[in-house]
Amino acid sequence: MATSTKSDPKNMDLTLRIWRQDGPSDRGHLQTYEVSDISPDMSFLEMLDVLNEQLNAKGEEPIAFDSDCREGICGMCGLMISGHAHGPEKTTTCQLHMRSFKDGDTITVEPWRADAFPIIKDLVVDRSSFDRIIQAGGFISVNTGSAPEANAAPVPKQKADRAFQSAECIGCGACVAACPNASAMLFMGAKVTHLGELPQGQPERWARVVSMVSQHDHEGFGGCTNTGACSVACPKGIPQDVISTLNKDLRTAMRQGG
Amino acid sequence: MTDLIHGVYTEGEKIADTKAPKVPVAGMWEKRKMDAALVNPANRRKLSVIIVGTGLAGGAAAATLGEAGYHVKSFCYQDSPRRAHSIAAQGGINAAKNYKEDGDSVYRLFYDTVKGGDYRSRETNVYRLAEVSANIIDQCVAQGVPFAREYGGLLDNRSFGGVQVSRTFYARGQTGQQLLIGAYQALERQVAAGTVEMFTRHEMLELIVEDGRARGIIARDLVTGEIQTHLADAVVLASGGYGNVFFLSTNAMGSNVTANWRAHRKGAYFGNPCYTQIHPTCIPVSGDHQSKLTLMSESLRNDGRIWVPKKREDCEKDPRTIPEADRDYYLERIYPAFGNLVPRDIASRQAKNMCDEGRGVGPMVGDFRRGVYLDFADAIKRLGQKAVEEKYGNLFDMYARITGENPYETPMRIYPAVHYTMGGLWVDYDLQSTIPGLFVTGEANFSDHGANRLGASALMQGLADGYFVLPNTIRDYLAKGPFPKVSEDAPAVVEARTAVEERTKRLLAIKGERSVDSFHKELGNIMWEYCGMERTEAGLLKAIDLIRGLRAEFWRNVKILGSADTLNQSLEKAGRVADFLELGELMCIDALHRAESCGGHFRAESQTEDGEALRHDDQFLYVAAWEFGDGESDPNQPGSTMGAPVLHKEDLVYEAIELKQRSYK
């Protein structure tokens, strides 16, 4: 590794092995890059910005990666960092900071890997399968203007809290990337639990779960074998028990001839 | 039209009519809805509407128009409509429900919003906003939005800056996320129903105006690079704000002005471009690498106390060792009635004043420390750590992650950052721009927040426009359709398409030396320095010169690698920065012409003896609506009006509210 003069003794020199892939049909490969004088206060994506500026200056095309809000809420970013979805901390890639690494580290950066998330270019994948799962039933059917007064249906705090916790899902896909089966059960379980805990979600509860699971399987996501890797990787800490809720709802729905 | 004024703009005719019904505000919206023409359900599917942007304003409108049976084409640059930047709003949404029985009402919400906007918003639109606010909460709850609740199961409220009632509904610190997911799910339901066609990873690059009407857009498929023509009976821009003109802001990386700016160039007036909101509670800049700034909800000001050391020599000390007597809780001192809950513009400017005086804290950035303390020690003592954690836990976690410091133990540091733009495309009461058939909603328009937006009002406006206002007003326009079919070979379509193709080619052919980001950062520095929290005539004139020079260099020296027919993020950014380089100049011109202080626009030449903003209602009680100046300005022809924007004034009339100088003391 090249040694550099650091502007601050806390700064780091790092070796990066980054997945480059020209397009969907390209085979792709890991390419090695060196970056130096990286501040621990930088976010991981700002470190990649620095690398991209260097590449641009050298005449090499910058690495394509997704990010938008960069504050951990939009769910657009998502990288496999040395084998961990979103890296070593429990947060999104954009909120991961370089103080989680140390001088001299080698970091491998790959896209999410799943049949249902085809690679578009470099580190960018297509997650539209998630949208199609929501289209299948991840909603409450209420047209604008037809809503009753908001306080007409009280919601017990415990149920409201669990609905909220499940609704925190940002749809980033880390659960799928972390799962050995590339299953999206945590993503789906979060939605089924969010809507199923609320009185407003009851009328469509059984049809919803059947329709969403069927779309999930159709998209090519794998089955759940309860490894729990999804919940560990989830930057929002969605608990694994939403999958139990989903399975329970699915069984009830099937018994009803859903 | 006049000669050049200040050497940079001219003045044209006034805007005579905003098309608001001529009745008192309380009955105005009902009358407008009654007068709006109807479209037979069977005819709706023959009418098509393009909606650009899928945040609260765009997503809600697309879902609602889809439910009504219109044919909707919805566009977003992100990979999913659920990622639009409304998602990052934290604090809450206002609504005049008066659940707390603390004296709230539609009128009071209206009054607070107009006053908060420093009497520079349009009374008629704001009244309507307050009027529909309660329906928004009903709609969202019915969709399953998990608002915070009390133990009895009913909805909870909290208070926010600039008001004295509790009318803000919230979902912990993720209110925007929850509201957007509600709108997103409603939208996806319509995608499944076949009424909405969704185009993700598509960016609008040009507006098609045929026979004087907006009839479509040219969009680029960001994955394949394909340039596409999309035609419709009407176009809605819900593409958000333009805070990223400052490079560093709390906006998302991709937030941009391109949709708005392209429409502006085609004839849509731009209203009050200089009105920018600088939000007081953001995490300070940590270094040159910074790509964006992170806001922490101003709800933190409910329990946190803001202070700086009284003595400069204390600024480097561990804040916990500074005794009470040596701390200056400056907001509580200067504004005893509102204390830490003064409106955002005031809180931001006072933070800047403290740092300018040399009493800022945190690391040196440039010549001085840019930070003030936001201290929860008292709140933790009073409420206990658990209660504080429950209310603000996610914000504290975010702060700890970004700074590496523990806010439960040591006071947080905050500094103002660009957050929201009150300016936007000019619209009438129907949210229609000066181009017939082009409607503009949410942050992308200018109408509701005047010179300063109150907390928890952006979500309210986005959803009011999207669910309730636009679907009613656009109906009146669509009832006149379907308009004559436009062919893809029509001259206006070909011209728009060719312009996009040529521009893309031109950008890639420059092959210069400097990256897009380097231009963007330089523009941001100019804007922050001269068109940020405090503006002067000399500074603005200098900024206009600097921006012109930078823009010329951009078109000569930008370096964009890769090709046009693939995913090319540098090319995407280049197009956006090119438009920011034009917008930045217009913002400075607007700020230059408005020689008064109001809301987020503080002109140093216009202040009271004790340093407060001084408005000049006699001269500036109007909306500045700018018409794009055709042609290229030529530095060799200093008197020429070529390329100079034309100012059209819309006089602001207050009938339901008495005009006053704002005071929060």
Coordinates of N, CA, C and O in Angstrom, one line a residue, chain B residues 346-420:
Chain B
I346 N -35.4 33.7 12.5 CA -34.9 34.5 13.6 C -33.8 33.6 14.3 O -32.7 34.1 14.6
A347 N -34.2 32.4 14.6 CA -33.2 31.5 15.3 C -31.9 31.3 14.5 O -30.8 31.3 15.1
S348 N -32.0 31.2 13.2 CA -30.8 31.1 12.3 C -30.0 32.3 12.4 O -28.8 32.3 12.5
R349 N -30.6 33.5 12.2 CA -29.8 34.7 12.1 C -29.1 35.0 13.4 O -28.0 35.4 13.4
Q350 N -29.8 34.7 14.6 CA -29.2 35.0 15.8 C -28.0 34.0 16.0 O -27.0 34.4 16.6
A351 N -28.1 32.8 15.6 CA -27.0 31.9 15.7 C -25.8 32.4 14.9 O -24.6 32.4 15.4
K352 N -26.1 32.9 13.7 CA -25.0 33.5 12.9 C -24.4 34.7 13.6 O -23.2 34.9 13.7
N353 N -25.3 35.6 14.2 CA -24.8 36.7 14.9 C -23.8 36.3 16.1 O -22.8 36.9 16.2
M354 N -24.2 35.3 16.8 CA -23.4 34.8 17.9 C -22.0 34.4 17.4 O -21.0 34.7 18.0
C355 N -22.0 33.6 16.3 CA -20.7 33.1 15.8 C -19.9 34.3 15.2 O -18.7 34.3 15.3
D356 N -20.6 35.2 14.5 CA -19.9 36.4 14.0 C -19.2 37.2 15.1 O -18.2 37.8 14.9
E357 N -19.9 37.2 16.3 CA -19.3 37.9 17.4 C -18.1 37.2 18.0 O -17.5 37.6 18.9
G358 N -17.8 36.0 17.5 CA -16.7 35.2 18.0 C -17.1 34.3 19.1 O -16.2 33.8 19.8
R359 N -18.4 34.1 19.3 CA -18.8 33.2 20.5 C -19.3 31.9 20.0 O -20.0 31.2 20.7
G360 N -19.0 31.5 18.7 CA -19.4 30.2 18.2 C -18.6 29.1 18.9 O -17.5 29.4 19.5
V361 N -19.0 27.9 18.8 CA -18.3 26.7 19.4 C -18.1 25.6 18.3 O -18.6 25.7 17.2
G362 N -17.2 24.7 18.7 CA -16.9 23.6 17.8 C -15.6 23.9 17.0 O -15.0 24.9 17.3
P363 N -15.3 23.1 16.0 CA -14.1 23.3 15.3 C -14.1 24.6 14.4 O -15.2 25.1 14.0
M364 N -12.9 25.1 14.2 CA -12.8 26.3 13.3 C -13.1 25.9 11.9 O -12.6 24.9 11.4
V365 N -14.1 26.6 11.2 CA -14.3 26.3 9.8 C -14.0 27.7 9.1 O -14.8 28.6 9.4
G366 N -13.0 27.7 8.3 CA -12.6 29.1 7.8 C -12.1 29.9 8.9 O -11.2 29.4 9.7
D367 N -12.6 31.1 9.1 CA -12.0 32.0 10.1 C -12.7 31.9 11.5 O -12.2 32.5 12.4
F368 N -13.8 31.2 11.6 CA -14.5 31.2 12.9 C -15.2 29.9 13.2 O -15.3 29.1 12.3
R369 N -15.6 29.8 14.4 CA -16.3 28.5 14.8 C -17.8 28.7 14.4 O -18.4 29.6 14.8
R370 N -18.3 27.7 13.7 CA -19.7 27.7 13.2 C -20.5 26.7 14.0 O -20.7 25.6 13.5
G371 N -20.9 27.1 15.2 CA -21.8 26.2 15.9 C -22.3 26.9 17.2 O -21.6 27.8 17.7
V372 N -23.5 26.5 17.7 CA -24.0 26.9 19.0 C -24.4 25.7 19.7 O -24.7 24.6 19.1
Y373 N -24.6 25.7 21.0 CA -25.0 24.5 21.8 C -26.5 24.4 21.8 O -27.3 25.4 21.9
L374 N -26.9 23.1 21.7 CA -28.3 22.8 21.9 C -28.3 21.8 23.1 O -27.8 20.6 22.9
D375 N -28.8 22.2 24.2 CA -28.4 21.5 25.5 C -29.7 20.8 26.1 O -30.7 21.5 26.3
F376 N -29.6 19.6 26.3 CA -30.7 18.8 26.9 C -30.5 18.5 28.4 O -31.3 17.7 28.9
A377 N -29.5 19.0 29.0 CA -29.2 18.7 30.4 C -30.4 19.0 31.3 O -30.8 18.2 32.1
D378 N -31.0 20.2 31.1 CA -32.2 20.5 31.9 C -33.4 19.6 31.6 O -34.1 19.2 32.6
A379 N -33.6 19.3 30.4 CA -34.7 18.4 30.0 C -34.5 17.0 30.6 O -35.5 16.4 31.1
I380 N -33.3 16.5 30.6 CA -33.0 15.2 31.1 C -33.3 15.2 32.6 O -33.8 14.3 33.2
K381 N -32.9 16.3 33.3 CA -33.1 16.5 34.7 C -34.6 16.5 35.0 O -35.1 15.9 35.9
R382 N -35.3 17.2 34.2 CA -36.7 17.5 34.4 C -37.6 16.2 34.1 O -38.5 15.8 34.8
L383 N -37.3 15.6 32.9 CA -38.2 14.6 32.4 C -37.6 13.2 32.6 O -38.3 12.2 32.5
G384 N -36.3 13.1 32.8 CA -35.6 11.8 32.9 C -35.1 11.4 31.5 O -35.7 11.8 30.5
Q385 N -34.0 10.7 31.5 CA -33.4 10.3 30.2 C -34.4 9.5 29.4 O -34.4 9.6 28.2
K386 N -35.2 8.6 30.1 CA -36.0 7.7 29.3 C -37.1 8.5 28.5 O -37.3 8.2 27.3
A387 N -37.7 9.5 29.1 CA -38.7 10.3 28.4 C -38.1 11.0 27.2 O -38.6 11.1 26.2
V388 N -36.9 11.6 27.5 CA -36.2 12.3 26.4 C -35.9 11.3 25.2 O -36.0 11.6 24.1
E389 N -35.4 10.1 25.6 CA -35.1 9.1 24.6 C -36.3 8.7 23.8 O -36.3 8.6 22.6
E390 N -37.4 8.6 24.5 CA -38.7 8.2 23.8 C -39.1 9.3 22.8 O -39.5 9.0 21.7
K391 N -38.9 10.5 23.1 CA -39.3 11.6 22.2 C -38.3 11.9 21.1 O -38.7 12.2 20.0
Y392 N -37.1 11.8 21.5 CA -36.1 12.3 20.5 C -35.0 11.2 20.2 O -34.0 11.6 19.6
G393 N -35.2 10.0 20.6 CA -34.2 9.0 20.5 C -33.5 8.9 19.2 O -32.3 8.9 19.0
N394 N -34.4 8.8 18.1 CA -33.8 8.6 16.8 C -32.9 9.8 16.4 O -31.9 9.7 15.7
L395 N -33.3 11.0 16.8 CA -32.5 12.2 16.5 C -31.2 12.2 17.2 O -30.1 12.5 16.6
F396 N -31.2 11.8 18.5 CA -30.0 11.7 19.2 C -29.1 10.6 18.6 O -27.8 10.8 18.5
D397 N -29.6 9.5 18.2 CA -28.8 8.5 17.6 C -28.2 9.0 16.3 O -27.0 8.7 16.1
M398 N -28.9 9.7 15.5 CA -28.4 10.2 14.3 C -27.2 11.2 14.6 O -26.2 11.1 13.9
Y399 N -27.4 12.0 15.5 CA -26.4 13.0 15.9 C -25.1 12.2 16.3 O -24.0 12.5 15.9
A400 N -25.3 11.2 17.1 CA -24.2 10.4 17.6 C -23.4 9.7 16.5 O -22.2 9.7 16.4
R401 N -24.2 9.2 15.5 CA -23.6 8.5 14.4 C -22.8 9.5 13.5 O -21.7 9.1 13.1
I402 N -23.3 10.6 13.3 CA -22.6 11.6 12.4 C -21.4 12.2 13.1 O -20.4 12.4 12.5
T403 N -21.6 12.6 14.4 CA -20.5 13.4 15.0 C -19.5 12.5 15.8 O -18.4 12.9 16.2
G404 N -20.0 11.3 16.2 CA -19.2 10.5 17.1 C -19.3 11.0 18.6 O -18.5 10.5 19.4
E405 N -20.2 11.9 18.9 CA -20.4 12.4 20.3 C -21.7 11.9 20.9 O -22.7 11.7 20.1
N406 N -21.8 11.8 22.2 CA -23.0 11.3 22.9 C -23.8 12.5 23.4 O -23.4 13.1 24.4
P407 N -24.9 12.8 22.7 CA -25.7 14.0 23.1 C -26.4 13.9 24.4 O -26.9 14.9 25.0
Y408 N -26.5 12.7 25.0 CA -27.1 12.5 26.3 C -26.1 13.1 27.4 O -26.5 13.4 28.5
E409 N -24.8 13.1 27.0 CA -23.8 13.5 28.0 C -23.2 14.9 27.7 O -22.9 15.6 28.7
T410 N -23.1 15.2 26.4 CA -22.6 16.5 26.2 C -23.5 17.3 25.2 O -24.2 16.7 24.4
P411 N -23.6 18.6 25.4 CA -24.6 19.3 24.5 C -24.3 19.1 23.0 O -23.1 19.0 22.6
M412 N -25.4 19.1 22.2 CA -25.2 19.0 20.8 C -24.7 20.3 20.3 O -24.9 21.3 20.9
R413 N -24.0 20.3 19.1 CA -23.7 21.5 18.4 C -24.6 21.6 17.2 O -24.8 20.6 16.5
I414 N -25.1 22.8 16.9 CA -25.9 23.0 15.7 C -25.5 24.2 15.0 O -24.9 25.1 15.6
Y415 N -25.8 24.3 13.7 CA -25.6 25.5 12.9 C -26.6 25.5 11.8 O -27.1 24.5 11.3
P416 N -27.0 26.8 11.4 CA -28.0 26.8 10.3 C -27.5 26.3 9.0 O -26.4 26.3 8.7
A417 N -28.5 25.7 8.2 CA -28.2 25.2 6.9 C -29.4 25.4 6.0 O -30.5 25.4 6.5
V418 N -29.1 25.5 4.7 CA -30.2 25.7 3.7 C -31.1 24.5 3.7 O -30.6 23.3 3.7
H419 N -32.4 24.7 3.8 CA -33.3 23.6 4.0 C -34.4 23.6 3.1 O -34.9 22.5 2.7
Y420 N -35.0 24.7 2.8 CA -36.2 24.8 2.0 C -36.2 26.1 1.2 O -35.7 27.1 1.6

